[in-house]
């Protein structure tokens, strides 16, 4: 059986790759994908903790399920807003969405 | 199944009922004459719900196996948020009757009510899963509200910034929660308390969890979204975000810090100390150089959040009472200011501070209300803002943290300076040639202005308000 730590290492790497992507990507959709990486790493964490440490209850699994549903809703809202940004500005590059930066 | 559990969550059910009534009315009355009655209906129902909430305080109860917890304190917090939503509804109506948003008039009310439902759930949560669901229910519709003026570039930009930052914050928060779950084996507040000891894993989890909430309150290292989103959003949304959304997140932080993380006080007290000092100072310094009034109020609300943190940090009845009282007074003062901003914006289509030049000549009453609101935010004695600051500082001094109180006091002087800049624009600066004459606000906005100004004047002098909050607390 694969030790728990290996899963945790993978999920931590996913989390920080997502965080790095959020800060460095220039395209709004790529930023959204980075956020999805973060959310998925959290779901791995919950499932692994539940399976290895507390298998008698299902709380972690439930949290993962709810997390998946909510992240789907988040993606839907975010994509709707990004489409709206594209309609108004013809642009989804964050370097050009700087009307209020200065 | 025992359905009597549902009776415990009557405020949430009230909000859901309001939501459903308005949604159905909006669907069936759209583009007919009946739509004329939509706005009075929405305002009256919300006002009635607020009034009923204050008249019938509830008792302590639990529902759904401890998932949902309600106490007189949480019910009072929810009533305060409901009052804030009511004033937002009163102020939003005039803007919703103009231009391209008219066709989407009803949606504003229903989306706002759904964010309010999320805030209610997160305040009453007895489990971190419900807390998380509540935060998401509160922040996703708020992003839609920020992007409500969908043909305006600034509004679209504000929506994109808000939704991406909110999702990142909730992701970071969930990551922290997963470590807390790994360390304690439960998501229930009551089950986590005995298992929470100071160890690297719980500290890591707590810091990540705190960052997520700090984003909602816009404390300093996490405040960068606030000015942009506040400036770009429609004014009604800005008022909602700066008062109701921020107040709800402060309440949640207050509850979780003391109920769940009480054993880790040594860890979070120094952290909160540094963050509240930074929040007050940075908010104040950046507010001085703003030219846009909504951006100005964004930084002003950042620094006000820092003052609220002074009360949140104290593990004492005085701290709890002072925090709730501060949020109530902040609600009245800030909503009065936003009422005036809404009136000026509807007449001039401008939100820069120069639009307020010479307002005392053309609209003496609006200028007076704005001045009272600003003096209250700055903390000038006869007004409620002075007393709320006094109680917050007193609760921090009671805990012996004189350095923190001293820094906050000095910053109050700085904040007075920039609030007076707007008073100067209204009373001393000469109006430009193209300035508008008398502004006619509609009756709804007038009602909200009178309500908030009366609140600013009375809640400070009438000691029964503070006494009532204190008596509910313990």
PDB file of C-alpha atoms in Angstrom, chain B residues 23-179:
ATOM      1  CA  UNK B  23     -38.020  35.531  -7.656  1.00  0.00           C
ATOM      2  CA  UNK B  24     -41.497  34.290  -8.587  1.00  0.00           C
ATOM      3  CA  UNK B  25     -42.878  37.830  -8.639  1.00  0.00           C
ATOM      4  CA  UNK B  26     -39.986  38.879 -10.865  1.00  0.00           C
ATOM      5  CA  UNK B  27     -40.535  35.994 -13.281  1.00  0.00           C
ATOM      6  CA  UNK B  28     -44.265  36.504 -13.688  1.00  0.00           C
ATOM      7  CA  UNK B  29     -44.428  40.287 -13.521  1.00  0.00           C
ATOM      8  CA  UNK B  30     -41.487  40.941 -15.849  1.00  0.00           C
ATOM      9  CA  UNK B  31     -42.194  43.689 -18.400  1.00  0.00           C
ATOM     10  CA  UNK B  32     -45.745  44.210 -17.181  1.00  0.00           C
ATOM     11  CA  UNK B  33     -47.209  47.042 -15.138  1.00  0.00           C
ATOM     12  CA  UNK B  34     -47.082  44.918 -11.996  1.00  0.00           C
ATOM     13  CA  UNK B  35     -43.318  45.459 -11.969  1.00  0.00           C
ATOM     14  CA  UNK B  36     -44.016  48.921 -10.507  1.00  0.00           C
ATOM     15  CA  UNK B  37     -44.886  47.291  -7.198  1.00  0.00           C
ATOM     16  CA  UNK B  38     -41.795  45.103  -7.107  1.00  0.00           C
ATOM     17  CA  UNK B  39     -39.576  47.599  -5.396  1.00  0.00           C
ATOM     18  CA  UNK B  40     -42.007  48.633  -2.619  1.00  0.00           C
ATOM     19  CA  UNK B  41     -42.759  44.952  -2.041  1.00  0.00           C
ATOM     20  CA  UNK B  42     -39.073  44.036  -1.762  1.00  0.00           C
ATOM     21  CA  UNK B  43     -38.322  46.939   0.579  1.00  0.00           C
ATOM     22  CA  UNK B  44     -41.368  46.417   2.804  1.00  0.00           C
ATOM     23  CA  UNK B  45     -40.837  42.671   3.130  1.00  0.00           C
ATOM     24  CA  UNK B  46     -37.146  43.063   3.939  1.00  0.00           C
ATOM     25  CA  UNK B  47     -37.910  45.824   6.424  1.00  0.00           C
ATOM     26  CA  UNK B  48     -40.600  43.711   8.056  1.00  0.00           C
ATOM     27  CA  UNK B  49     -38.212  40.754   8.317  1.00  0.00           C
ATOM     28  CA  UNK B  50     -35.610  43.014   9.965  1.00  0.00           C
ATOM     29  CA  UNK B  51     -38.138  44.407  12.413  1.00  0.00           C
ATOM     30  CA  UNK B  52     -39.495  40.973  13.328  1.00  0.00           C
ATOM     31  CA  UNK B  53     -35.954  39.731  13.862  1.00  0.00           C
ATOM     32  CA  UNK B  54     -35.229  42.524  16.359  1.00  0.00           C
ATOM     33  CA  UNK B  55     -38.615  42.170  18.103  1.00  0.00           C
ATOM     34  CA  UNK B  56     -38.424  38.432  18.715  1.00  0.00           C
ATOM     35  CA  UNK B  57     -34.987  37.419  19.924  1.00  0.00           C
ATOM     36  CA  UNK B  58     -34.540  33.667  19.909  1.00  0.00           C
ATOM     37  CA  UNK B  59     -33.027  31.256  22.351  1.00  0.00           C
ATOM     38  CA  UNK B  60     -30.067  28.949  22.213  1.00  0.00           C
ATOM     39  CA  UNK B  61     -30.613  25.853  20.076  1.00  0.00           C
ATOM     40  CA  UNK B  62     -28.906  23.283  17.890  1.00  0.00           C
ATOM     41  CA  UNK B  63     -30.133  21.582  14.769  1.00  0.00           C
ATOM     42  CA  UNK B  64     -29.031  18.750  12.495  1.00  0.00           C
ATOM     43  CA  UNK B  65     -26.751  17.065  15.020  1.00  0.00           C
ATOM     44  CA  UNK B  66     -24.772  20.173  15.898  1.00  0.00           C
ATOM     45  CA  UNK B  67     -24.207  21.179  12.275  1.00  0.00           C
ATOM     46  CA  UNK B  68     -26.218  24.340  12.833  1.00  0.00           C
ATOM     47  CA  UNK B  69     -25.955  26.309  16.080  1.00  0.00           C
ATOM     48  CA  UNK B  70     -27.933  29.381  17.000  1.00  0.00           C
ATOM     49  CA  UNK B  71     -27.628  31.597  20.068  1.00  0.00           C
ATOM     50  CA  UNK B  72     -29.120  35.012  20.902  1.00  0.00           C
ATOM     51  CA  UNK B  73     -25.764  36.541  19.869  1.00  0.00           C
ATOM     52  CA  UNK B  74     -25.739  34.997  16.410  1.00  0.00           C
ATOM     53  CA  UNK B  75     -29.389  36.005  15.937  1.00  0.00           C
ATOM     54  CA  UNK B  76     -28.491  39.589  16.815  1.00  0.00           C
ATOM     55  CA  UNK B  77     -25.585  39.484  14.338  1.00  0.00           C
ATOM     56  CA  UNK B  78     -27.931  38.261  11.611  1.00  0.00           C
ATOM     57  CA  UNK B  79     -30.448  40.991  12.409  1.00  0.00           C
ATOM     58  CA  UNK B  80     -27.729  43.604  12.029  1.00  0.00           C
ATOM     59  CA  UNK B  81     -26.765  42.157   8.627  1.00  0.00           C
ATOM     60  CA  UNK B  82     -30.434  42.114   7.611  1.00  0.00           C
ATOM     61  CA  UNK B  83     -30.690  45.784   8.548  1.00  0.00           C
ATOM     62  CA  UNK B  84     -27.689  46.504   6.327  1.00  0.00           C
ATOM     63  CA  UNK B  85     -29.306  44.654   3.425  1.00  0.00           C
ATOM     64  CA  UNK B  86     -32.519  46.601   3.959  1.00  0.00           C
ATOM     65  CA  UNK B  87     -30.700  49.932   3.630  1.00  0.00           C
ATOM     66  CA  UNK B  88     -28.869  48.663   0.530  1.00  0.00           C
ATOM     67  CA  UNK B  89     -32.239  47.805  -1.031  1.00  0.00           C
ATOM     68  CA  UNK B  90     -33.562  51.258  -0.223  1.00  0.00           C
ATOM     69  CA  UNK B  91     -30.560  52.899  -1.871  1.00  0.00           C
ATOM     70  CA  UNK B  92     -30.250  50.624  -4.894  1.00  0.00           C
ATOM     71  CA  UNK B  93     -33.711  51.282  -6.344  1.00  0.00           C
ATOM     72  CA  UNK B  94     -33.002  54.543  -8.124  1.00  0.00           C
ATOM     73  CA  UNK B  95     -29.939  53.194  -9.908  1.00  0.00           C
ATOM     74  CA  UNK B  96     -31.826  50.034 -10.895  1.00  0.00           C
ATOM     75  CA  UNK B  97     -34.449  52.130 -12.701  1.00  0.00           C
ATOM     76  CA  UNK B  98     -31.912  53.597 -15.115  1.00  0.00           C
ATOM     77  CA  UNK B  99     -30.532  52.464 -18.442  1.00  0.00           C
ATOM     78  CA  UNK B 100     -29.628  48.915 -19.240  1.00  0.00           C
ATOM     79  CA  UNK B 101     -29.987  47.517 -15.706  1.00  0.00           C
ATOM     80  CA  UNK B 102     -33.768  48.144 -15.678  1.00  0.00           C
ATOM     81  CA  UNK B 103     -34.474  44.837 -17.377  1.00  0.00           C
ATOM     82  CA  UNK B 104     -32.499  43.033 -14.673  1.00  0.00           C
ATOM     83  CA  UNK B 105     -34.027  44.995 -11.787  1.00  0.00           C
ATOM     84  CA  UNK B 106     -35.438  42.029  -9.884  1.00  0.00           C
ATOM     85  CA  UNK B 107     -32.249  40.008 -10.095  1.00  0.00           C
ATOM     86  CA  UNK B 108     -30.366  42.459  -7.922  1.00  0.00           C
ATOM     87  CA  UNK B 109     -32.675  41.799  -4.984  1.00  0.00           C
ATOM     88  CA  UNK B 110     -32.683  38.029  -5.338  1.00  0.00           C
ATOM     89  CA  UNK B 111     -28.916  37.739  -5.797  1.00  0.00           C
ATOM     90  CA  UNK B 112     -28.324  39.967  -2.773  1.00  0.00           C
ATOM     91  CA  UNK B 113     -30.680  37.847  -0.682  1.00  0.00           C
ATOM     92  CA  UNK B 114     -28.836  34.673  -1.692  1.00  0.00           C
ATOM     93  CA  UNK B 115     -25.510  36.134  -0.541  1.00  0.00           C
ATOM     94  CA  UNK B 116     -27.227  37.107   2.703  1.00  0.00           C
ATOM     95  CA  UNK B 117     -28.361  33.503   3.146  1.00  0.00           C
ATOM     96  CA  UNK B 118     -24.743  32.379   2.791  1.00  0.00           C
ATOM     97  CA  UNK B 119     -23.682  34.856   5.458  1.00  0.00           C
ATOM     98  CA  UNK B 120     -26.383  33.625   7.823  1.00  0.00           C
ATOM     99  CA  UNK B 121     -25.215  30.045   7.315  1.00  0.00           C
ATOM    100  CA  UNK B 122     -21.592  30.882   7.951  1.00  0.00           C
ATOM    101  CA  UNK B 123     -22.416  32.725  11.171  1.00  0.00           C
ATOM    102  CA  UNK B 124     -24.558  29.849  12.467  1.00  0.00           C
ATOM    103  CA  UNK B 125     -22.250  27.055  11.352  1.00  0.00           C
ATOM    104  CA  UNK B 126     -21.238  24.459  13.929  1.00  0.00           C
ATOM    105  CA  UNK B 127     -19.194  22.572  11.392  1.00  0.00           C
ATOM    106  CA  UNK B 128     -16.470  23.697   9.025  1.00  0.00           C
ATOM    107  CA  UNK B 129     -18.212  22.170   6.040  1.00  0.00           C
ATOM    108  CA  UNK B 130     -21.297  24.333   6.582  1.00  0.00           C
ATOM    109  CA  UNK B 131     -18.997  27.305   7.174  1.00  0.00           C
ATOM    110  CA  UNK B 132     -17.293  26.667   3.848  1.00  0.00           C
ATOM    111  CA  UNK B 133     -20.589  26.241   2.002  1.00  0.00           C
ATOM    112  CA  UNK B 134     -21.839  29.461   3.591  1.00  0.00           C
ATOM    113  CA  UNK B 135     -18.749  31.389   2.524  1.00  0.00           C
ATOM    114  CA  UNK B 136     -19.097  30.153  -1.042  1.00  0.00           C
ATOM    115  CA  UNK B 137     -22.831  30.937  -1.096  1.00  0.00           C
ATOM    116  CA  UNK B 138     -21.936  34.430   0.057  1.00  0.00           C
ATOM    117  CA  UNK B 139     -19.047  35.135  -2.301  1.00  0.00           C
ATOM    118  CA  UNK B 140     -20.177  33.681  -5.647  1.00  0.00           C
ATOM    119  CA  UNK B 141     -23.333  35.825  -6.013  1.00  0.00           C
ATOM    120  CA  UNK B 142     -21.328  38.786  -4.715  1.00  0.00           C
ATOM    121  CA  UNK B 143     -19.098  38.416  -7.783  1.00  0.00           C
ATOM    122  CA  UNK B 144     -22.207  38.610  -9.959  1.00  0.00           C
ATOM    123  CA  UNK B 145     -23.249  41.756  -8.118  1.00  0.00           C
ATOM    124  CA  UNK B 146     -19.825  43.293  -8.751  1.00  0.00           C
ATOM    125  CA  UNK B 147     -20.162  42.607 -12.483  1.00  0.00           C
ATOM    126  CA  UNK B 148     -23.761  43.816 -12.559  1.00  0.00           C
ATOM    127  CA  UNK B 149     -23.219  46.770 -14.900  1.00  0.00           C
ATOM    128  CA  UNK B 150     -22.245  44.367 -17.611  1.00  0.00           C
ATOM    129  CA  UNK B 151     -21.656  46.895 -20.381  1.00  0.00           C
ATOM    130  CA  UNK B 152     -19.233  48.930 -18.295  1.00  0.00           C
ATOM    131  CA  UNK B 153     -15.593  47.966 -18.549  1.00  0.00           C
ATOM    132  CA  UNK B 154     -14.840  48.814 -14.927  1.00  0.00           C
ATOM    133  CA  UNK B 155     -17.669  46.690 -13.605  1.00  0.00           C
ATOM    134  CA  UNK B 156     -16.645  43.684 -15.702  1.00  0.00           C
ATOM    135  CA  UNK B 157     -13.078  44.081 -14.499  1.00  0.00           C
ATOM    136  CA  UNK B 158     -14.219  44.314 -10.879  1.00  0.00           C
ATOM    137  CA  UNK B 159     -16.271  41.140 -11.249  1.00  0.00           C
ATOM    138  CA  UNK B 160     -13.347  39.214 -12.749  1.00  0.00           C
ATOM    139  CA  UNK B 161     -10.995  40.391 -10.030  1.00  0.00           C
ATOM    140  CA  UNK B 162     -13.446  39.548  -7.277  1.00  0.00           C
ATOM    141  CA  UNK B 163     -14.365  36.084  -8.486  1.00  0.00           C
ATOM    142  CA  UNK B 164     -10.763  35.002  -9.076  1.00  0.00           C
ATOM    143  CA  UNK B 165      -9.504  36.341  -5.750  1.00  0.00           C
ATOM    144  CA  UNK B 166     -12.499  34.897  -3.865  1.00  0.00           C
ATOM    145  CA  UNK B 167     -11.931  31.460  -5.361  1.00  0.00           C
ATOM    146  CA  UNK B 168      -8.234  31.573  -4.563  1.00  0.00           C
ATOM    147  CA  UNK B 169      -9.008  32.616  -0.994  1.00  0.00           C
ATOM    148  CA  UNK B 170     -11.512  29.816  -0.539  1.00  0.00           C
ATOM    149  CA  UNK B 171      -9.039  27.326  -2.021  1.00  0.00           C
ATOM    150  CA  UNK B 172      -6.366  28.424   0.439  1.00  0.00           C
ATOM    151  CA  UNK B 173      -8.911  28.224   3.244  1.00  0.00           C
ATOM    152  CA  UNK B 174      -9.923  24.693   2.278  1.00  0.00           C
ATOM    153  CA  UNK B 175      -6.269  23.653   2.214  1.00  0.00           C
ATOM    154  CA  UNK B 176      -5.955  24.859   5.792  1.00  0.00           C
ATOM    155  CA  UNK B 177      -9.155  23.068   6.754  1.00  0.00           C
ATOM    156  CA  UNK B 178      -7.848  19.807   5.274  1.00  0.00           C
ATOM    157  CA  UNK B 179      -4.815  19.949   7.590  1.00  0.00           C
TER     158      UNK B 179
END
